[in-house]
mmCIF file of C-alpha atoms in Angstrom:
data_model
loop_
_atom_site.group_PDB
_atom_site.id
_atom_site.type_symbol
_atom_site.label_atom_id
_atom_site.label_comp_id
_atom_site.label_asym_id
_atom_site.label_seq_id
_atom_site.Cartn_x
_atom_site.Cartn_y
_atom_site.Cartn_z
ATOM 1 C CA UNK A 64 -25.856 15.650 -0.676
ATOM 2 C CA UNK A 65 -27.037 14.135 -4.361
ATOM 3 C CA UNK A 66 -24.836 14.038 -7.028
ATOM 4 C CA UNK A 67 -26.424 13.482 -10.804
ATOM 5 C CA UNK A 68 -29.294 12.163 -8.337
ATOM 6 C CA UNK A 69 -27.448 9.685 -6.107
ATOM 7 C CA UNK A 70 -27.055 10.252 -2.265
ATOM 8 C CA UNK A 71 -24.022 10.677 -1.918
ATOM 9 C CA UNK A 72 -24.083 11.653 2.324
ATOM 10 C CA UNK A 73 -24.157 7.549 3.657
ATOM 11 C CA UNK A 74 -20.805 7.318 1.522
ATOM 12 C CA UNK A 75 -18.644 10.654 2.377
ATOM 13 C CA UNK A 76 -17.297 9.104 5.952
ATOM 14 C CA UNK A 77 -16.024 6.321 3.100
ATOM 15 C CA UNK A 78 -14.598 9.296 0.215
ATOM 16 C CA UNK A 79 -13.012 10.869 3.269
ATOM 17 C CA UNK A 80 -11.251 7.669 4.100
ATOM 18 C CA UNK A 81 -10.171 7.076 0.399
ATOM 19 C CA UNK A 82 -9.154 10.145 -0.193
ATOM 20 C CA UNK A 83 -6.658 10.629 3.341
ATOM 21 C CA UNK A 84 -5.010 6.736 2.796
ATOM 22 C CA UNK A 85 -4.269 7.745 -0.845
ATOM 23 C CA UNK A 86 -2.592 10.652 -0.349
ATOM 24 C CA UNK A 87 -0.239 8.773 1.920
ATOM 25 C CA UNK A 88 0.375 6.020 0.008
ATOM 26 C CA UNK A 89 0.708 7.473 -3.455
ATOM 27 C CA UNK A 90 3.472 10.201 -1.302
ATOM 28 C CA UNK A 91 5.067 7.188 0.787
ATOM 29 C CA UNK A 92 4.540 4.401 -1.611
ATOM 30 C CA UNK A 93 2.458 2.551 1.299
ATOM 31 C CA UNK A 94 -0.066 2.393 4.561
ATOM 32 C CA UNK A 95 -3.154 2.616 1.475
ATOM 33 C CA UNK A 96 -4.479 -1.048 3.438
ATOM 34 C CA UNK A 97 -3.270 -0.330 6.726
ATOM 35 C CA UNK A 98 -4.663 2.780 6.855
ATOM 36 C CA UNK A 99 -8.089 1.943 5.552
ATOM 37 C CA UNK A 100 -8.640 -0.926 7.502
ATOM 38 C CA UNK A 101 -7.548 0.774 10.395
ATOM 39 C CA UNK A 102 -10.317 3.773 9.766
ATOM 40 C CA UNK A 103 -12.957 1.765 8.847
ATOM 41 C CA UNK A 104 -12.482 -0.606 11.847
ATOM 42 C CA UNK A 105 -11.683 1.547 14.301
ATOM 43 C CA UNK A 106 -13.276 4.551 13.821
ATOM 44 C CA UNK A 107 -16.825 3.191 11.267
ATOM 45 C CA UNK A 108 -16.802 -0.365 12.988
ATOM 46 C CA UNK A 109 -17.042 -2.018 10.064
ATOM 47 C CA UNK A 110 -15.801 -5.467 10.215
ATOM 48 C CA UNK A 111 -12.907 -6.646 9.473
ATOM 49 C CA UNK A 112 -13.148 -8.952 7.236
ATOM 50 C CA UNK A 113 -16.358 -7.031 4.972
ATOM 51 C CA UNK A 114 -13.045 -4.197 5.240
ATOM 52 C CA UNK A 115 -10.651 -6.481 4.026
ATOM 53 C CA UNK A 116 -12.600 -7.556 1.240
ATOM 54 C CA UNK A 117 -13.008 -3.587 -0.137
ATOM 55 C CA UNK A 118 -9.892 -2.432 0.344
ATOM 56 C CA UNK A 119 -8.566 -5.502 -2.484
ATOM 57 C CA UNK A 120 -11.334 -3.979 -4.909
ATOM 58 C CA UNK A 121 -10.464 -0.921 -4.160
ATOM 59 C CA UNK A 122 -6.638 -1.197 -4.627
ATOM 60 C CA UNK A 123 -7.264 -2.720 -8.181
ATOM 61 C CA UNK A 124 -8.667 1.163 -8.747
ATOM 62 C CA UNK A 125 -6.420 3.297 -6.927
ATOM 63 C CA UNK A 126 -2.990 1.272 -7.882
ATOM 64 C CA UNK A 127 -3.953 1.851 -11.782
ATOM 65 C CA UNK A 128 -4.623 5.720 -10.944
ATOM 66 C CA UNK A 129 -1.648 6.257 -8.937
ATOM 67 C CA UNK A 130 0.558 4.413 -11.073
ATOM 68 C CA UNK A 131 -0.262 6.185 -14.441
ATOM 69 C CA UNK A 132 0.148 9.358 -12.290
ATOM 70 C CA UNK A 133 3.521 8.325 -11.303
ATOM 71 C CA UNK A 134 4.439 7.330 -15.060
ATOM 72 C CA UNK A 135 3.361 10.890 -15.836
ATOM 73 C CA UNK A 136 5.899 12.387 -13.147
ATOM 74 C CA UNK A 137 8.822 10.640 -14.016
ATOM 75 C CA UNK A 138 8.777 8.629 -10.611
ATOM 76 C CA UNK A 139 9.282 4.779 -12.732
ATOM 77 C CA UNK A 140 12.008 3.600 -12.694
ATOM 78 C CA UNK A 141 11.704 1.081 -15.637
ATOM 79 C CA UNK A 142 14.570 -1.943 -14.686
ATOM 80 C CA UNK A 143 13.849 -1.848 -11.060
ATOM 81 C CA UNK A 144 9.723 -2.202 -12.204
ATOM 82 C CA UNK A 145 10.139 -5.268 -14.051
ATOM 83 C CA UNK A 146 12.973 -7.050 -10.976
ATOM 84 C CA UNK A 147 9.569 -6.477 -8.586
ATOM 85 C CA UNK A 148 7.092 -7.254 -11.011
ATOM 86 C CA UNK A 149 7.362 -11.192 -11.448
ATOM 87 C CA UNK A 150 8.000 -11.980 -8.108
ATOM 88 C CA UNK A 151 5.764 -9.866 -6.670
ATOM 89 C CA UNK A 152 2.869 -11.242 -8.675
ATOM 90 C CA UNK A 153 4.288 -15.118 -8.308
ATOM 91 C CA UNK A 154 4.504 -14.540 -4.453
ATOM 92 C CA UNK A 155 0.787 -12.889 -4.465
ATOM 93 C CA UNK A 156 -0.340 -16.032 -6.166
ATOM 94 C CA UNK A 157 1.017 -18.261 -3.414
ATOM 95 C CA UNK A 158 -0.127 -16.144 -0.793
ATOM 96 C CA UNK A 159 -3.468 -17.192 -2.126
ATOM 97 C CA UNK A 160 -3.067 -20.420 -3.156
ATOM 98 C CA UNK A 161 -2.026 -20.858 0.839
ATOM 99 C CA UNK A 162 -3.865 -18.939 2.140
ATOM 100 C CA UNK A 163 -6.445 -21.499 3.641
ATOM 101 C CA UNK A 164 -3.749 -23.093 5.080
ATOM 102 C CA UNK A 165 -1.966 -20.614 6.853
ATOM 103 C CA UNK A 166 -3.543 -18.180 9.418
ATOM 104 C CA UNK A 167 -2.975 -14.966 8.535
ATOM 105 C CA UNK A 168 -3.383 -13.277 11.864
ATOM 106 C CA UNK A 169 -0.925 -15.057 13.591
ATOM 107 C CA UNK A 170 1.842 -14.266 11.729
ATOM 108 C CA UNK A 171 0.583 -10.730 11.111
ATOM 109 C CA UNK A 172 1.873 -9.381 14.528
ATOM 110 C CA UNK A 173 5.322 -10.674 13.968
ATOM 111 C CA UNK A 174 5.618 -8.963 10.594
ATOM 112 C CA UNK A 175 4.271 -5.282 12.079
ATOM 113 C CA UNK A 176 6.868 -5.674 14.484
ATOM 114 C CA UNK A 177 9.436 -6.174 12.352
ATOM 115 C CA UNK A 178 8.184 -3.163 10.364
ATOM 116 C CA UNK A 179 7.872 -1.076 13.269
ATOM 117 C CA UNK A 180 11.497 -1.605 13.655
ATOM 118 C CA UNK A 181 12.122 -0.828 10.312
ATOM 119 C CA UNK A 182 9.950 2.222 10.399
ATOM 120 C CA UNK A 183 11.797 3.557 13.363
ATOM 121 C CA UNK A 184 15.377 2.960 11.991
ATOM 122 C CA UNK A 185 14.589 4.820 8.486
ATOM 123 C CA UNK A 186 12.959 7.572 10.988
ATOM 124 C CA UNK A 187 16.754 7.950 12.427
ATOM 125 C CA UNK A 188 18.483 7.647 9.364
ATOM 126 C CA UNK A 189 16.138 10.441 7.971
ATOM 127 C CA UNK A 190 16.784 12.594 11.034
ATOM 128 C CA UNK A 191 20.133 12.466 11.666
ATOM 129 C CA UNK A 192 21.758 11.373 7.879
ATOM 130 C CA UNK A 193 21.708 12.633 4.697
ATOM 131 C CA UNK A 194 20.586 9.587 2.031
ATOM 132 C CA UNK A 195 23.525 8.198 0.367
ATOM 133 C CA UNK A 196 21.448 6.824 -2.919
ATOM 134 C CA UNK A 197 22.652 3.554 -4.326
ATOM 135 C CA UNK A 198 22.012 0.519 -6.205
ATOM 136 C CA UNK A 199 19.348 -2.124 -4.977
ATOM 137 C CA UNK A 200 20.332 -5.091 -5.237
ATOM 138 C CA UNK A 201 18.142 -7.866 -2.989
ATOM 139 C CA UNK A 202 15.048 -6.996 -4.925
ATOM 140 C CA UNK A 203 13.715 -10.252 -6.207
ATOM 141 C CA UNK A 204 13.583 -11.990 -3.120
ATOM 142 C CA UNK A 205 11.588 -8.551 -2.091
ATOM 143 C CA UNK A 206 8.851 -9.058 -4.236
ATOM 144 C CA UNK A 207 8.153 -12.716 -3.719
ATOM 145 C CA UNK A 208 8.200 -12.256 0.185
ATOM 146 C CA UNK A 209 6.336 -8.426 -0.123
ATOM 147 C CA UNK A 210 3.617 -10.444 -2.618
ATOM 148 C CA UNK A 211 3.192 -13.465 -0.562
ATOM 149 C CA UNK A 212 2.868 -11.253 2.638
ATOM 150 C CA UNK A 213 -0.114 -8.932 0.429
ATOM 151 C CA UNK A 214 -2.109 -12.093 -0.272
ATOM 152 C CA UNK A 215 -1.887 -13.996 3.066
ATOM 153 C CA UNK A 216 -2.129 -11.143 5.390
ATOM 154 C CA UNK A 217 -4.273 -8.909 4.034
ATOM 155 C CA UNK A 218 -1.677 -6.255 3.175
ATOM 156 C CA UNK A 219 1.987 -5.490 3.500
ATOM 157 C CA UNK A 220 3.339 -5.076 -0.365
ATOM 158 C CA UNK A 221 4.415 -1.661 0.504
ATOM 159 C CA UNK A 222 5.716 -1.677 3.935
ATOM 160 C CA UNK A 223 7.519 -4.424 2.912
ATOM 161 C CA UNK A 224 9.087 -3.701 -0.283
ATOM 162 C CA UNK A 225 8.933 0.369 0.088
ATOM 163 C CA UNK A 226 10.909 0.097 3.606
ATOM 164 C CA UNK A 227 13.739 -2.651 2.056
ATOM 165 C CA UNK A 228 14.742 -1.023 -0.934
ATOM 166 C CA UNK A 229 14.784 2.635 1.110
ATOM 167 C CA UNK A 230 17.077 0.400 3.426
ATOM 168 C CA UNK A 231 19.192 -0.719 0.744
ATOM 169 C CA UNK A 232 19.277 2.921 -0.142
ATOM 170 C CA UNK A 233 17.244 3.599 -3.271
ATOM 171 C CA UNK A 234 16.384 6.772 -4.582
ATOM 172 C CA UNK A 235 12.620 6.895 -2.421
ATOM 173 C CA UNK A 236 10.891 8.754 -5.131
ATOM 174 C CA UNK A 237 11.771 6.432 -7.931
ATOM 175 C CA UNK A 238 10.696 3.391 -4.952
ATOM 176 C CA UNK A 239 7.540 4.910 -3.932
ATOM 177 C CA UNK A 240 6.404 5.729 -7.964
ATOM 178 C CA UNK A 241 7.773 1.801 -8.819
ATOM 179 C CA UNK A 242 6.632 0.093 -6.270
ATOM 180 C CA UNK A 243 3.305 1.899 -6.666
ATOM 181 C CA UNK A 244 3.066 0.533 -10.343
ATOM 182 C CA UNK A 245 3.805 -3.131 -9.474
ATOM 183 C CA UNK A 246 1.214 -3.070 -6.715
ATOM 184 C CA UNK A 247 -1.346 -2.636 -9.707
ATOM 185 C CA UNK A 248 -0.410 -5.606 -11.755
ATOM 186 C CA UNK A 249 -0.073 -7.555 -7.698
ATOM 187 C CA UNK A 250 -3.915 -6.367 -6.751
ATOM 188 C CA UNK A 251 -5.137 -7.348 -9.888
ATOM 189 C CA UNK A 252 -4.184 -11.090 -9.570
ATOM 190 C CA UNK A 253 -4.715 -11.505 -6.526
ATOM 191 C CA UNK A 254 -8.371 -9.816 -6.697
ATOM 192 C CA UNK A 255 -9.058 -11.745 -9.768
ATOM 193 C CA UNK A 256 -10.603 -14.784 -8.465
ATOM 194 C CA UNK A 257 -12.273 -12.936 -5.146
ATOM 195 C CA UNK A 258 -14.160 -10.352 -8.364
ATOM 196 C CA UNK A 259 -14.590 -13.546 -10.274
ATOM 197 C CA UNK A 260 -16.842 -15.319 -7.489
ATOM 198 C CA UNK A 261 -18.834 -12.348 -5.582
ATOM 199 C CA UNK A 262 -19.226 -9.938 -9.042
ATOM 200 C CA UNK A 263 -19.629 -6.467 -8.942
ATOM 201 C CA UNK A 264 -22.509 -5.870 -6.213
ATOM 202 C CA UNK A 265 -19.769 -4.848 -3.556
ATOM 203 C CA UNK A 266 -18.824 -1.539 -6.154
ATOM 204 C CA UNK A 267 -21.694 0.070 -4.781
ATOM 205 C CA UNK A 268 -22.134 2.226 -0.859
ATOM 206 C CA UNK A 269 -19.028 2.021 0.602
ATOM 207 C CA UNK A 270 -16.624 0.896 -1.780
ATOM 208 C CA UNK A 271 -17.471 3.146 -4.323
ATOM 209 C CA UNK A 272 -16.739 5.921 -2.332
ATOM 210 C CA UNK A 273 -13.482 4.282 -1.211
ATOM 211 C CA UNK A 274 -12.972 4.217 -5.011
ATOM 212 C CA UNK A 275 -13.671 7.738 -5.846
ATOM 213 C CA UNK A 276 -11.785 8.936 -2.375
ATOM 214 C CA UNK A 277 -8.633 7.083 -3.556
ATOM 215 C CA UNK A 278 -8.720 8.023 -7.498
ATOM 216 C CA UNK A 279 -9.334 11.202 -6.410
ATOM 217 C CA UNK A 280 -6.505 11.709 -4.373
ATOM 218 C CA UNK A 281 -4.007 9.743 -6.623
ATOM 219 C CA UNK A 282 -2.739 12.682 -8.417
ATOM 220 C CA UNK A 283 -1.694 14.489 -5.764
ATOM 221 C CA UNK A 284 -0.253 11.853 -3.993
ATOM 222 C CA UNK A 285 2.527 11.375 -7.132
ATOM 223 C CA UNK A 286 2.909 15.010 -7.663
ATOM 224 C CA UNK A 287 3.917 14.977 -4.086
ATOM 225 C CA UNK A 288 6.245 12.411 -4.064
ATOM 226 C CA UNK A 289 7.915 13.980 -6.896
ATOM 227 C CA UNK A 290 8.269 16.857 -4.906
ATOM 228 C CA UNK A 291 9.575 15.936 -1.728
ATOM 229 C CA UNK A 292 12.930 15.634 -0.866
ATOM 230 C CA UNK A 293 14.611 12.065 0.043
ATOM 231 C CA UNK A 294 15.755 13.095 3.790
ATOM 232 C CA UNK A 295 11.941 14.018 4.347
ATOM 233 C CA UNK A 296 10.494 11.063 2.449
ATOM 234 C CA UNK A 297 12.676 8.937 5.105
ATOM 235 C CA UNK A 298 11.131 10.761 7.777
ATOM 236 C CA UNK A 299 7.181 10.405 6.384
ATOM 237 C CA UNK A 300 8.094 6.815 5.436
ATOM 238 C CA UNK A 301 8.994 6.149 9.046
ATOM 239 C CA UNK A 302 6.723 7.900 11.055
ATOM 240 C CA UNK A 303 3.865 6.806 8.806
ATOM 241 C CA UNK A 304 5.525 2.753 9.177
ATOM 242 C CA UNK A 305 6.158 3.056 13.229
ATOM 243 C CA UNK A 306 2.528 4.370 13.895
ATOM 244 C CA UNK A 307 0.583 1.939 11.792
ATOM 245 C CA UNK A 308 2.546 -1.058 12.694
ATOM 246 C CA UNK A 309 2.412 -0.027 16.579
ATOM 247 C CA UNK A 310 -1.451 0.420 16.327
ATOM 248 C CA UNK A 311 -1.459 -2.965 14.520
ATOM 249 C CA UNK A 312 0.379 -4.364 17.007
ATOM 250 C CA UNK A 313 -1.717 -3.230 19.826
ATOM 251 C CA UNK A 314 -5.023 -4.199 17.913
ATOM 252 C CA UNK A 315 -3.603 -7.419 17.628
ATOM 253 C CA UNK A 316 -2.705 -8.243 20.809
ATOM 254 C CA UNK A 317 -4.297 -5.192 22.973
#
């Protein structure tokens, strides 16, 4: 299949893939990492660490889509943005920073645990509760520990922050559309320095189709989250969090 003259068929497996993990995570405000490593692992056998490397070059694309989107939708919410912003970005900085330092896959089990638990408590709370919306409040903390987590273990901004402030019992399309936005400024810094020393040549195969998959699908993935209501976005949010943690899990220690 040629496009404007380029072959497109090596890199439709890759579109595919881009488009399905950001549909999720601009509806669930997470899984866009999990799930693409997972895909392109598991199912392409690409390794993990050339997968790693895309999905952060990839995120600096799809974050900026799906945020704007999100801005467009009314799913921002403004004070909320800027409490996640700093830390998030101060703790993605010294995730990297450490990052040589600490081993990454160890403690990565530990934390999908954790947010397997989480995943399966908002699951019940969806199921059998209405939401009572209210206030976050422990949302600084959030960011520095969601950030640092991003940068040292190769993902977890959203299941992290996304899961906590639904916990604390934010309104989940105003988390999903914020946290969304933040994750853009996050990506950028920490991809800064990885862009900076291997340039551009990785834009081209795969993760350009990762790239078009994801902006692609950005969009829809906010007009979604818009849509749905906050007893079903607890469900998604939890379903999507158990079963991507427990396959983590069992990757990691299978």
């Amino acid at each position: 299949m040629e496009v404007f003259g380029f072959d497109l068929g090596p890199i439709v497996p890759f579109i595919l893939i881009g488009f399905a993990a950001q549909m999720v995570d601009g509806a669930l405000g997470m899984a866009f990492g999990v799930i693409t490593n997972t895909l392109m692992v598991g199912l392409l056998g690409v390794p993990p660490a050339l997968a790693s490397q895309r999905v952060h070059l990839v995120e600096c694309f799809t974050t900026a889509t799906s945020g704007i989107s999100h801005l467009l939708h009314g799913n921002i919410d403004k004070g909320l943005f800027f409490r996640l912003l700093v830390p998030g970005v101060i703790g993605g900085l010294l995730g990297t920073y450490l990052i040589t330092s600490i081993d990454g896959d160890t403690i990565k089990p530990f934390v999908l645990i954790y947010l397997a638990g989480i995943g399966v408590w908002l699951l019940i709370r969806g199921l059998l509760y209405p939401p009572k919306l209210r206030q976050a409040k422990h949302v600084a903390p959030l960011g520095l520990v969601g950030g640092f987590l991003d940068a040292a273990g190769g993902g977890g901004w959203g299941p992290v922050v996304t899961s906590n402030l639904l916990v604390q019992g934010a309104e989940p399309r105003k988390v999903v559309g914020t946290v969304n936005s933040v994750e853009f400024f996050l990506t950028l810094s920490i991809s800064a320095s990885f862009i900076y020393h291997l340039g551009i040549s990785h834009i081209a195969g795969a993760t350009l189709g990762l790239i078009i998959g994801g902006i692609t699908a950005a969009p829809f993935g906010a007009m979604a989250a818009k849509h749905f209501s906050p007893k079903l976005m607890l469900v998604l949010v939890g379903i999507a969090l158990s079963v991507t943690s427990a396959y983590g899990i069992w990757t990691a220690w299978g």
